[in-house]
XYZ file of C-alpha atoms in Angstrom:
724
model
C 167.233 26.702 -94.405
C 168.660 25.422 -97.717
C 167.456 27.228 -100.849
C 168.506 26.093 -104.334
C 166.886 27.679 -107.405
C 165.734 25.799 -110.518
C 168.333 27.775 -112.488
C 171.138 26.313 -110.367
C 169.769 22.794 -110.862
C 169.650 23.444 -114.602
C 173.110 25.051 -114.809
C 174.713 22.108 -113.021
C 172.755 19.503 -115.060
C 171.359 17.978 -111.861
C 168.385 16.543 -113.753
C 170.767 14.342 -115.796
C 171.968 12.748 -112.540
C 168.367 12.184 -111.388
C 167.444 10.670 -114.746
C 170.335 8.182 -114.458
C 169.274 7.238 -110.910
C 165.618 6.924 -111.964
C 166.595 4.414 -114.667
C 168.150 2.222 -111.963
C 164.874 2.005 -109.974
C 162.780 -1.191 -110.242
C 159.336 0.308 -109.557
C 157.331 3.085 -111.190
C 156.895 4.827 -107.833
C 160.634 4.653 -107.243
C 161.368 6.097 -110.713
C 159.047 9.023 -110.046
C 160.471 9.667 -106.572
C 164.027 9.627 -107.960
C 163.144 12.405 -110.430
C 161.766 14.471 -107.536
C 164.967 14.415 -105.436
C 165.850 17.909 -104.187
C 168.400 19.223 -101.657
C 167.459 18.495 -98.045
C 166.478 21.427 -95.854
C 167.463 19.738 -92.579
C 170.967 18.468 -91.777
C 169.816 15.498 -89.653
C 167.483 14.213 -92.376
C 170.265 14.691 -94.932
C 172.768 12.712 -92.844
C 170.230 9.882 -92.432
C 169.733 9.755 -96.225
C 173.493 9.726 -96.903
C 174.160 7.002 -94.336
C 171.267 4.873 -95.632
C 172.713 5.001 -99.142
C 176.211 4.280 -97.798
C 174.879 1.236 -95.893
C 173.163 -0.066 -99.026
C 176.438 0.303 -100.985
C 178.155 -1.834 -98.331
C 175.587 -4.618 -98.963
C 177.158 -5.155 -102.412
C 180.392 -6.379 -100.833
C 179.326 -8.186 -97.640
C 177.675 -11.594 -97.189
C 174.364 -10.178 -95.927
C 172.832 -8.912 -99.180
C 169.591 -6.961 -98.732
C 166.620 -9.100 -99.914
C 164.420 -8.257 -102.898
C 162.161 -5.237 -102.348
C 160.393 -4.974 -105.713
C 156.591 -4.642 -105.689
C 153.525 -3.886 -107.811
C 152.007 -0.515 -106.877
C 148.660 -0.697 -105.018
C 147.796 3.002 -105.394
C 144.380 2.282 -106.983
C 143.635 -0.404 -104.392
C 144.349 2.072 -101.597
C 141.883 4.553 -103.169
C 139.141 1.891 -103.221
C 139.897 0.839 -99.642
C 139.308 4.434 -98.588
C 135.729 4.303 -100.022
C 133.157 2.744 -97.666
C 131.207 -0.314 -98.912
C 133.500 -0.723 -101.949
C 135.330 -3.990 -102.471
C 138.492 -5.021 -104.288
C 138.880 -7.464 -107.159
C 140.542 -10.782 -106.383
C 143.796 -9.864 -108.238
C 144.254 -6.793 -106.019
C 144.410 -8.945 -102.888
C 147.301 -10.971 -104.306
C 149.238 -7.714 -104.882
C 148.479 -6.568 -101.313
C 149.616 -9.921 -99.854
C 152.874 -9.840 -101.858
C 153.530 -6.229 -100.784
C 152.939 -7.132 -97.107
C 155.145 -10.207 -97.291
C 157.996 -8.316 -99.008
C 157.829 -5.503 -96.421
C 157.717 -7.883 -93.446
C 160.690 -9.880 -94.781
C 162.743 -6.724 -95.329
C 161.920 -5.204 -91.919
C 162.800 -8.440 -90.082
C 166.030 -8.752 -92.098
C 167.108 -5.190 -91.214
C 166.298 -5.842 -87.552
C 168.368 -9.048 -87.594
C 171.356 -7.313 -89.205
C 171.007 -3.914 -87.550
C 174.738 -3.878 -86.783
C 175.370 -3.777 -90.547
C 172.451 -1.484 -91.440
C 171.685 0.738 -88.413
C 170.158 3.660 -90.347
C 168.085 1.470 -92.660
C 166.841 -0.457 -89.618
C 166.021 2.852 -87.925
C 163.944 3.815 -90.985
C 162.004 0.544 -90.840
C 161.625 0.392 -87.043
C 158.507 2.588 -86.946
C 156.590 0.323 -89.384
C 154.446 -2.430 -87.889
C 155.056 -6.036 -88.882
C 151.855 -8.113 -89.076
C 150.976 -11.476 -90.642
C 147.226 -10.880 -90.257
C 146.826 -9.338 -93.730
C 148.718 -12.199 -95.420
C 146.827 -14.883 -93.443
C 143.413 -13.385 -94.241
C 144.173 -13.141 -97.948
C 145.723 -16.643 -98.084
C 142.505 -18.075 -96.587
C 140.558 -16.775 -99.587
C 142.927 -16.307 -102.558
C 145.341 -18.894 -103.990
C 148.801 -18.166 -105.413
C 147.363 -17.793 -108.933
C 145.058 -14.967 -107.850
C 141.850 -17.047 -107.858
C 139.268 -17.439 -105.050
C 139.755 -20.811 -103.358
C 136.961 -23.411 -103.440
C 136.982 -23.645 -99.644
C 136.754 -19.858 -99.147
C 133.197 -20.552 -97.872
C 130.942 -23.676 -97.549
C 128.386 -22.223 -100.010
C 131.049 -21.578 -102.667
C 132.383 -25.122 -102.238
C 128.862 -26.643 -102.722
C 128.081 -24.379 -105.683
C 131.311 -25.299 -107.475
C 130.691 -29.015 -106.842
C 127.210 -28.689 -108.401
C 128.709 -26.758 -111.321
C 131.175 -29.558 -112.020
C 128.323 -32.124 -112.035
C 126.208 -29.990 -114.406
C 129.197 -29.348 -116.707
C 129.567 -33.128 -116.967
C 125.918 -33.441 -117.958
C 126.261 -30.621 -120.505
C 129.210 -32.345 -122.138
C 127.521 -35.753 -122.086
C 124.252 -34.499 -123.611
C 126.134 -32.432 -126.215
C 128.239 -35.472 -127.162
C 125.117 -37.611 -127.658
C 123.474 -34.951 -129.868
C 126.710 -34.498 -131.842
C 126.959 -38.225 -132.618
C 123.265 -38.453 -133.537
C 123.093 -35.496 -135.946
C 126.515 -36.256 -137.434
C 125.370 -39.772 -138.332
C 122.375 -38.218 -140.115
C 124.742 -35.962 -142.130
C 123.258 -32.686 -140.795
C 126.586 -31.250 -139.592
C 129.398 -29.435 -141.384
C 132.948 -30.818 -141.404
C 133.895 -28.708 -138.343
C 130.982 -30.346 -136.481
C 130.995 -27.863 -133.543
C 132.194 -24.446 -132.356
C 131.873 -21.992 -129.458
C 129.343 -19.129 -129.445
C 128.834 -16.854 -126.402
C 131.087 -19.220 -124.421
C 128.748 -22.169 -125.145
C 129.282 -25.282 -127.262
C 127.071 -25.352 -130.372
C 126.596 -27.664 -133.346
C 127.708 -26.406 -136.779
C 124.504 -27.404 -138.676
C 124.177 -27.060 -142.453
C 121.553 -24.347 -143.173
C 119.284 -26.754 -145.114
C 118.918 -29.003 -142.028
C 118.516 -26.349 -139.326
C 114.776 -27.058 -138.888
C 115.465 -30.755 -138.366
C 117.792 -30.159 -135.380
C 115.984 -29.522 -132.090
C 117.561 -26.729 -130.051
C 118.205 -22.997 -129.774
C 119.866 -21.121 -132.670
C 122.578 -18.877 -131.245
C 123.916 -17.522 -134.551
C 125.036 -18.273 -138.093
C 128.162 -18.068 -140.260
C 128.932 -14.938 -142.315
C 127.830 -16.628 -145.532
C 124.677 -18.026 -143.920
C 125.611 -21.560 -144.916
C 125.844 -22.728 -141.299
C 123.524 -22.355 -138.324
C 124.954 -22.601 -134.813
C 122.505 -24.543 -132.682
C 122.675 -25.566 -129.031
C 120.946 -28.982 -128.721
C 117.684 -29.062 -126.765
C 118.993 -31.625 -124.252
C 122.077 -29.489 -123.600
C 120.043 -26.266 -123.342
C 118.361 -27.369 -120.152
C 121.679 -28.125 -118.452
C 123.221 -24.884 -119.794
C 120.470 -22.841 -118.117
C 121.089 -24.722 -114.877
C 124.847 -24.031 -115.230
C 124.171 -20.299 -115.864
C 122.134 -20.132 -112.665
C 124.950 -21.804 -110.726
C 127.529 -19.439 -112.265
C 125.418 -16.486 -111.133
C 125.244 -17.953 -107.617
C 129.039 -18.479 -107.709
C 129.630 -14.856 -108.727
C 127.335 -13.570 -105.980
C 129.088 -15.719 -103.369
C 132.553 -14.559 -104.582
C 131.416 -10.914 -104.322
C 130.180 -11.565 -100.788
C 133.529 -13.206 -99.864
C 135.548 -10.338 -101.417
C 133.405 -7.738 -99.608
C 134.072 -9.473 -96.306
C 137.798 -9.730 -97.059
C 137.912 -6.039 -98.030
C 136.129 -5.231 -94.744
C 138.811 -7.226 -92.852
C 141.688 -5.462 -94.677
C 140.259 -1.897 -94.599
C 141.499 -1.108 -91.028
C 145.075 -1.603 -92.339
C 144.750 1.125 -94.978
C 147.327 3.461 -93.378
C 149.717 0.562 -92.716
C 149.542 -0.509 -96.368
C 150.253 3.081 -97.405
C 153.330 3.080 -95.171
C 154.399 -0.292 -96.644
C 154.250 1.103 -100.167
C 156.053 4.316 -99.183
C 158.747 2.343 -97.375
C 159.443 -0.024 -100.280
C 159.482 2.802 -102.839
C 161.927 4.724 -100.608
C 164.154 1.641 -100.386
C 163.943 1.350 -104.180
C 165.284 4.913 -104.512
C 168.023 4.244 -101.927
C 169.027 1.106 -103.866
C 169.141 3.094 -107.131
C 171.301 5.784 -105.477
C 173.600 3.027 -104.165
C 173.876 1.420 -107.637
C 174.712 4.821 -109.115
C 177.304 5.468 -106.377
C 178.850 2.079 -107.116
C 179.084 2.993 -110.803
C 180.851 6.338 -110.189
C 182.864 5.136 -107.132
C 180.867 7.495 -104.914
C 181.572 7.754 -101.184
C 180.401 9.776 -98.200
C 183.121 12.341 -97.355
C 183.451 13.865 -93.905
C 180.931 16.673 -93.313
C 182.323 19.285 -90.921
C 181.152 22.503 -89.259
C 184.462 24.329 -89.815
C 183.641 25.868 -93.203
C 186.185 23.885 -95.183
C 185.471 22.380 -98.587
C 188.237 20.038 -99.711
C 187.491 17.818 -102.700
C 190.508 15.624 -103.459
C 190.615 13.697 -106.757
C 187.060 14.793 -107.574
C 185.411 13.564 -110.790
C 182.533 15.177 -112.670
C 180.109 12.190 -112.586
C 178.381 12.862 -115.934
C 181.699 13.373 -117.731
C 183.175 10.320 -115.962
C 180.407 7.955 -117.174
C 180.437 9.437 -120.685
C 184.205 8.956 -120.928
C 183.935 5.354 -119.694
C 181.442 4.708 -122.519
C 183.920 6.241 -125.003
C 186.897 4.483 -123.391
C 188.532 7.861 -122.665
C 190.406 9.170 -119.587
C 188.736 11.507 -117.085
C 191.103 13.764 -115.156
C 190.248 14.315 -111.468
C 190.530 17.738 -109.816
C 191.593 18.721 -106.318
C 190.159 21.979 -104.965
C 189.930 23.603 -101.544
C 187.838 26.454 -100.111
C 188.197 27.525 -96.479
C 187.788 30.591 -94.260
C 191.193 32.035 -95.159
C 190.825 31.131 -98.864
C 187.157 31.659 -99.645
C 187.243 32.702 -103.307
C 189.195 31.165 -106.193
C 189.637 32.940 -109.537
C 190.471 30.409 -112.294
C 192.065 31.863 -115.440
C 193.755 30.522 -118.552
C 192.934 29.718 -122.173
C 189.652 28.191 -123.312
C 189.193 24.407 -123.657
C 191.466 23.829 -120.689
C 188.781 22.559 -118.307
C 187.984 25.722 -116.292
C 184.207 25.356 -116.630
C 184.327 21.611 -115.868
C 186.306 22.324 -112.665
C 183.693 24.920 -111.689
C 180.789 22.588 -112.457
C 182.450 19.641 -110.700
C 182.562 21.492 -107.364
C 179.012 22.832 -107.727
C 177.459 19.539 -108.859
C 179.211 17.414 -106.212
C 178.162 19.818 -103.440
C 174.592 19.825 -104.784
C 174.536 16.010 -105.020
C 175.840 15.636 -101.481
C 173.216 18.041 -100.097
C 170.569 16.000 -101.952
C 171.608 12.754 -100.237
C 173.801 11.322 -103.030
C 177.297 9.896 -102.598
C 180.006 11.625 -104.643
C 183.136 10.465 -106.544
C 185.963 11.928 -104.427
C 188.933 10.623 -102.433
C 188.056 9.214 -98.998
C 190.020 11.994 -97.274
C 187.812 14.688 -98.801
C 185.541 16.812 -96.639
C 183.023 19.641 -96.950
C 180.365 21.605 -95.076
C 176.764 22.473 -95.923
C 175.760 25.698 -97.704
C 172.404 27.426 -97.328
C 172.503 28.547 -100.960
C 174.281 27.590 -104.156
C 174.129 30.385 -106.756
C 175.260 29.814 -110.347
C 175.805 31.833 -113.502
C 177.087 29.359 -116.097
C 176.767 29.170 -119.876
C 175.000 31.351 -122.435
C 172.304 33.185 -120.501
C 170.673 35.170 -123.305
C 166.967 35.440 -122.460
C 164.809 35.216 -125.610
C 161.553 35.346 -123.646
C 162.449 38.629 -121.918
C 164.321 40.096 -124.936
C 167.405 40.569 -122.754
C 170.964 40.426 -124.039
C 173.506 38.127 -122.404
C 175.005 41.018 -120.458
C 171.639 42.403 -119.328
C 170.607 38.962 -118.181
C 173.885 38.506 -116.304
C 173.495 41.882 -114.594
C 170.000 40.866 -113.504
C 171.487 37.645 -112.173
C 174.252 39.548 -110.323
C 171.565 41.682 -108.690
C 169.931 38.484 -107.402
C 173.345 37.300 -106.156
C 173.839 40.568 -104.241
C 170.440 40.159 -102.543
C 171.012 36.534 -101.472
C 174.783 36.306 -100.934
C 176.007 35.700 -97.362
C 178.594 33.744 -95.365
C 176.757 30.444 -96.030
C 176.580 30.872 -99.813
C 178.537 29.118 -102.549
C 178.582 31.099 -105.800
C 179.864 29.781 -109.134
C 180.296 32.198 -112.050
C 181.644 31.216 -115.466
C 183.374 33.870 -117.640
C 182.837 36.589 -115.013
C 182.414 40.099 -116.471
C 182.023 39.120 -120.132
C 179.296 40.453 -122.406
C 180.207 44.136 -122.275
C 183.099 46.503 -122.925
C 186.200 44.824 -121.415
C 187.242 47.933 -119.491
C 183.782 48.806 -118.137
C 182.555 45.241 -117.684
C 185.809 44.317 -115.954
C 185.494 47.255 -113.547
C 181.918 46.323 -112.631
C 182.900 42.672 -112.208
C 185.689 43.809 -109.885
C 183.174 45.661 -107.692
C 180.870 42.614 -107.606
C 183.789 40.396 -106.597
C 184.742 42.810 -103.791
C 181.127 42.780 -102.567
C 180.971 38.973 -102.509
C 184.309 38.954 -100.696
C 183.175 41.385 -97.982
C 180.038 39.323 -97.381
C 182.351 36.353 -96.618
C 180.737 34.193 -99.310
C 182.548 31.189 -100.778
C 182.926 30.978 -104.516
C 184.728 30.003 -107.691
C 184.801 32.133 -110.838
C 186.472 31.752 -114.226
C 187.679 34.812 -116.138
C 190.085 36.225 -118.725
C 190.127 39.707 -117.107
C 193.550 40.754 -115.804
C 192.081 43.154 -113.218
C 190.199 40.265 -111.549
C 193.414 38.202 -111.429
C 195.202 41.144 -109.776
C 192.333 41.676 -107.317
C 192.358 37.979 -106.329
C 196.100 38.323 -105.680
C 195.570 41.424 -103.488
C 192.645 40.183 -101.361
C 193.983 38.210 -98.340
C 191.283 35.503 -98.396
C 191.076 35.062 -102.178
C 193.474 33.265 -104.502
C 194.215 32.668 -108.167
C 194.273 29.327 -109.932
C 194.958 28.117 -113.446
C 194.524 25.038 -115.578
C 197.876 23.441 -116.363
C 199.026 23.508 -120.013
C 201.949 21.776 -121.713
C 204.604 24.456 -122.194
C 205.645 23.164 -125.639
C 202.494 21.899 -127.343
C 200.096 24.251 -125.473
C 197.781 21.239 -125.093
C 195.627 21.233 -121.909
C 196.656 18.853 -119.111
C 193.261 19.214 -117.328
C 194.830 19.785 -113.923
C 193.883 22.670 -111.645
C 196.806 24.442 -109.950
C 195.991 26.701 -106.995
C 197.964 29.822 -106.085
C 198.815 31.299 -109.487
C 196.861 33.086 -112.227
C 196.773 31.602 -115.715
C 197.717 33.240 -118.974
C 195.203 33.180 -121.820
C 198.124 32.288 -124.139
C 196.392 34.496 -126.739
C 199.404 35.185 -128.918
C 201.021 31.779 -128.330
C 197.882 29.934 -129.416
C 197.547 32.236 -132.450
C 201.153 31.509 -133.441
C 200.602 27.758 -132.988
C 197.597 27.920 -135.317
C 199.645 29.468 -138.140
C 198.866 33.195 -137.770
C 201.825 35.117 -139.304
C 204.319 36.413 -136.733
C 204.173 39.931 -138.252
C 200.419 40.171 -137.646
C 200.838 38.987 -134.065
C 203.465 41.714 -133.435
C 201.153 44.367 -134.894
C 198.395 43.135 -132.547
C 200.760 43.402 -129.564
C 201.467 47.060 -130.471
C 197.736 47.829 -130.464
C 197.426 47.159 -126.737
C 199.160 48.592 -123.713
C 202.684 47.341 -123.114
C 201.953 46.730 -119.449
C 199.177 44.256 -120.231
C 201.377 42.350 -122.700
C 204.189 42.169 -120.142
C 201.747 41.095 -117.424
C 200.276 38.301 -119.581
C 203.766 37.297 -120.769
C 204.990 37.079 -117.170
C 202.012 34.922 -116.230
C 202.585 32.721 -119.284
C 206.280 32.318 -118.355
C 205.367 31.463 -114.760
C 202.777 28.978 -115.975
C 205.336 27.291 -118.229
C 207.759 27.077 -115.298
C 204.975 25.643 -113.137
C 204.249 23.044 -115.827
C 207.947 22.031 -115.922
C 208.094 21.889 -112.134
C 204.939 19.785 -112.041
C 206.459 17.247 -114.437
C 209.776 17.224 -112.551
C 207.913 16.837 -109.248
C 205.968 13.843 -110.588
C 209.163 12.215 -111.871
C 210.940 12.812 -108.560
C 208.006 11.377 -106.632
C 208.054 8.246 -108.772
C 211.823 7.881 -108.287
C 211.439 8.442 -104.539
C 208.731 5.787 -104.297
C 210.900 3.314 -106.245
C 213.967 4.077 -104.082
C 211.896 3.641 -100.913
C 210.560 0.304 -102.105
C 214.068 -0.910 -103.039
C 215.366 0.234 -99.634
C 212.629 -1.717 -97.852
C 213.427 -4.810 -99.903
C 217.146 -4.553 -99.043
C 216.359 -4.103 -95.341
C 214.169 -7.212 -95.386
C 216.843 -9.262 -97.205
C 219.590 -8.047 -94.804
C 217.483 -8.920 -91.779
C 216.822 -12.412 -93.150
C 220.526 -12.983 -93.940
C 221.575 -11.731 -90.490
C 219.009 -13.976 -88.808
C 220.194 -16.975 -90.829
C 223.853 -16.339 -89.983
C 223.057 -16.100 -86.277
C 221.117 -19.363 -86.395
C 223.853 -21.175 -88.329
C 226.501 -19.895 -85.876
C 224.506 -21.217 -82.918
C 224.012 -24.547 -84.686
C 227.718 -24.708 -85.535
C 228.636 -24.103 -81.877
C 226.240 -26.824 -80.732
C 227.636 -29.303 -83.289
C 231.256 -28.484 -82.310
C 230.424 -29.296 -78.690
C 228.953 -32.673 -79.733
C 232.054 -33.419 -81.853
C 234.275 -32.606 -78.847
C 232.263 -34.974 -76.618
C 232.461 -37.651 -79.306
C 236.268 -37.328 -79.491
C 236.558 -37.593 -75.681
C 234.429 -40.756 -75.675
C 236.536 -42.194 -78.505
C 239.716 -41.533 -76.467
C 238.208 -43.181 -73.342
C 237.046 -46.241 -75.309
C 240.540 -46.643 -76.813
C 242.129 -46.445 -73.311
C 239.658 -49.064 -72.002
C 240.418 -51.270 -75.039
C 244.104 -51.240 -74.088
C 243.964 -51.567 -70.233
C 240.489 -53.104 -69.612
C 240.205 -50.933 -66.435
C 236.501 -50.359 -65.734
C 237.130 -48.002 -62.795
C 239.137 -45.627 -64.985
C 236.467 -45.932 -67.727
C 233.587 -45.115 -65.338
C 235.591 -42.307 -63.725
C 236.304 -40.680 -67.099
C 232.636 -41.016 -68.109
C 231.425 -39.432 -64.865
C 233.951 -36.640 -65.305
C 232.629 -35.818 -68.797
C 229.013 -35.967 -67.558
C 229.766 -33.633 -64.617
C 231.463 -31.110 -66.922
C 228.502 -31.188 -69.350
C 225.944 -30.909 -66.511
C 227.714 -27.874 -65.082
C 227.501 -26.276 -68.535
C 223.818 -27.183 -68.808
C 223.063 -25.484 -65.488
C 224.413 -22.261 -66.902
C 222.119 -22.469 -69.934
C 218.712 -20.929 -69.284
C 215.489 -22.604 -70.347
C 215.105 -19.865 -72.966
C 218.490 -20.698 -74.523
C 217.634 -24.407 -74.625
C 214.400 -23.600 -76.402
C 216.290 -21.306 -78.762
C 218.623 -24.177 -79.753
C 215.623 -26.469 -80.282
C 213.917 -23.812 -82.428
C 217.126 -23.326 -84.451
C 217.438 -27.072 -84.989
C 213.814 -27.255 -86.040
C 214.145 -24.301 -88.430
C 217.333 -25.700 -89.968
C 215.658 -29.123 -90.310
C 212.692 -27.453 -92.032
C 215.047 -25.595 -94.383
C 216.873 -28.842 -95.162
C 213.535 -30.591 -95.812
C 212.456 -27.764 -98.110
C 215.761 -27.979 -99.971
C 215.470 -31.779 -100.254
C 211.905 -31.389 -101.534
C 213.090 -28.834 -104.088
C 215.820 -31.270 -105.281
C 213.231 -34.072 -105.516
C 210.879 -31.869 -107.566
C 213.794 -30.773 -109.751
C 214.838 -34.409 -110.374
C 211.240 -35.375 -111.097
C 210.884 -32.530 -113.593
C 214.225 -33.517 -115.184
C 213.018 -37.118 -115.592
C 209.742 -35.909 -117.116
C 211.623 -33.643 -119.515
C 213.902 -36.529 -120.562
C 210.847 -38.732 -121.031
C 209.107 -36.055 -123.139
C 212.283 -35.590 -125.187
C 212.452 -39.348 -125.766
C 208.803 -39.419 -126.776
C 209.311 -36.481 -129.158
C 212.331 -38.192 -130.831
C 211.547 -39.644 -134.282
C 210.545 -43.306 -133.888
C 213.289 -45.701 -135.153
C 211.976 -48.683 -137.107
C 213.372 -51.786 -135.398
C 214.812 -54.594 -137.550
C 216.205 -58.100 -136.920
C 219.681 -57.891 -135.389
C 219.134 -54.489 -133.656
C 220.343 -54.142 -130.095
C 217.398 -53.143 -127.856
C 216.208 -52.961 -124.252
C 212.876 -52.718 -122.467
C 211.723 -49.111 -121.812
C 212.998 -48.159 -118.323
C 214.938 -51.506 -118.299
C 218.699 -52.096 -118.129
C 219.319 -55.494 -119.831
C 220.276 -55.224 -123.535
C 219.365 -57.955 -126.032
C 219.299 -58.661 -129.791
C 216.148 -59.032 -131.915
C 216.073 -62.535 -133.444
C 212.619 -62.541 -135.023
C 209.885 -59.926 -135.730
C 206.324 -61.178 -136.237
C 203.586 -58.528 -136.771
C 204.008 -56.124 -133.813
C 205.940 -58.559 -131.562
C 209.655 -59.333 -131.397
C 211.714 -62.228 -129.967
C 214.634 -60.717 -128.025
C 217.715 -62.842 -127.247
C 219.452 -61.862 -123.987
C 222.126 -64.600 -124.264
C 220.900 -66.707 -121.326
C 217.201 -66.603 -122.307
C 214.842 -65.213 -124.958
C 211.683 -63.115 -124.444
C 208.733 -62.293 -126.720
C 207.604 -58.675 -126.199
C 205.636 -55.939 -128.005
C 207.704 -53.656 -130.287
C 206.153 -50.599 -128.495
C 207.738 -51.742 -125.207
C 211.259 -51.828 -126.715
C 213.823 -49.026 -126.817
C 216.502 -48.840 -129.594
C 220.162 -49.039 -128.381
C 222.308 -49.581 -131.508
C 222.197 -50.987 -134.995
C 223.213 -54.575 -135.707
C 226.924 -55.131 -136.423
C 227.284 -56.960 -139.722
């Protein structure tokens, strides 16, 4: 049974995470549900929630994107449906139809792609798919949310009659308007609308001369608004028809409500399902933003968060364009408690909060930003004591409040508890508070609880070193600048660098020495030893990183060399085989040349044929020795060599083409020489050289000796100046 207090949720800023997820929801119901997310009490339900979110995240990168699942809430409509003899307004039915259609589409999609979304399909499998609701509503309501004319025969007849009467109203009003306007009884505006009826704008002095019903007057009283007598009759008839229309629509809507009412529970489940999917989608969007994944959840009591990011800090730093440093931390049965020490502003509290918040998020069904090889198990309780806990309401000091909190820890702490305490033991006399904190730590240890604490107390560092299943840790600092490196190092306590930091900030060395004399020598030596070790660790960490980088580079270079050597060796073998094959052909060619020369001299065909047969027999005997595999090998080699030759030829062609283009560009970029009579020229890309005899406008007559040609100056290329 998982139990997480409101204080823990507050300490770990869980509400900030929920607020961010809520903002990513598309519906009001989804937003509200997101703010109400709490840790799951049952492991199976939790795993379903985590896998559903993980499946939705996968939809962002595959080709089967989950269809739209936005909807307008029908909460009020559901309340009315639950009341007998009530009926819904026409707009409500359109919302219900859209909700039903969206749900049906989504359920059928998840069923079709259940291999991609097994858990989401499992969630939707229990919900009934029906087209009855949509069909019934579509029979009555159009896509604009209005009752259709053919919703019933009576409504169709009534609306036809209304259209006829409206025509008569307009006709009679138009006649009256023309008549009284010609008599000069009307104002410039001529007409207006009063109580949704057309009226004449009659000048007050003529109101008694216009027959009709006065429906009002202007503010100044200068105009009277009169509905003409002829129109009045038709208006009354239209009002009666409108009343009949309204009554018929109410009857139709009552019947439709009666038809939909049996599906009340189904509609509730539709709305719940879509709002749940909205929350899952928001969690998936948030996971995508923080690079959240689902780590392995084991039963072996091992928490291993590798490259874990604090999600709130991560998003804030992205907004500021700053770096966020990941942490790697491990808790297991033989290393249950970690005591983090070191100077302030080094990231101790963030490391503590990162572990607590990520564990809390995971147990609430949210994916977390860790390395894919991370793993954890589920805790029954997460207890926290972080930040300034002074209680104004109860008039308790920080220390009193913390003691009260420790008492609660002692009551609830067990082997399935994760406790997180920041600045353990502070708030009281260092000697006494440290002693009490030591006892509390021993008690948590004996109860086999898992936990992380931060402290400056030396006795707690020593205790963590002495207890077999507890360990120290520190935040890495640069040994020269004393700037934090925001990296957690397990296995060694951290120095507070009290005197070093003081010296760095300009405190006189003499004052620092006097301060050292005020405290016990053993404590100074202990802190100095830790500081020295921490500096050595920092150096080793840097050296280790450099060596790793060099090793990776050397390995990559080695792989490259191996690949190159293998290729060269393969090429040499293939060339050797090809060389051998070519040598054999050359030998055969020489033999044939010798035979042909002998035949040329003696003209003896028998000798010629005999020599030929002899060569063929020798070659055939060699061929028998070659296996089919070897023959194929030679063919493959020939093919590969031919391909290489073709590639090389193609490269030469491309190179020549590029060279030509470059020459052409260079020629084009050369300053244009103005051609004159007597210049030696040739056609561009031509070879024959001639002399310009005459230039007329942009054309020149070129004399080639045997013939002359008239060509455009732009087509000519300068060779040399005329020799005078």
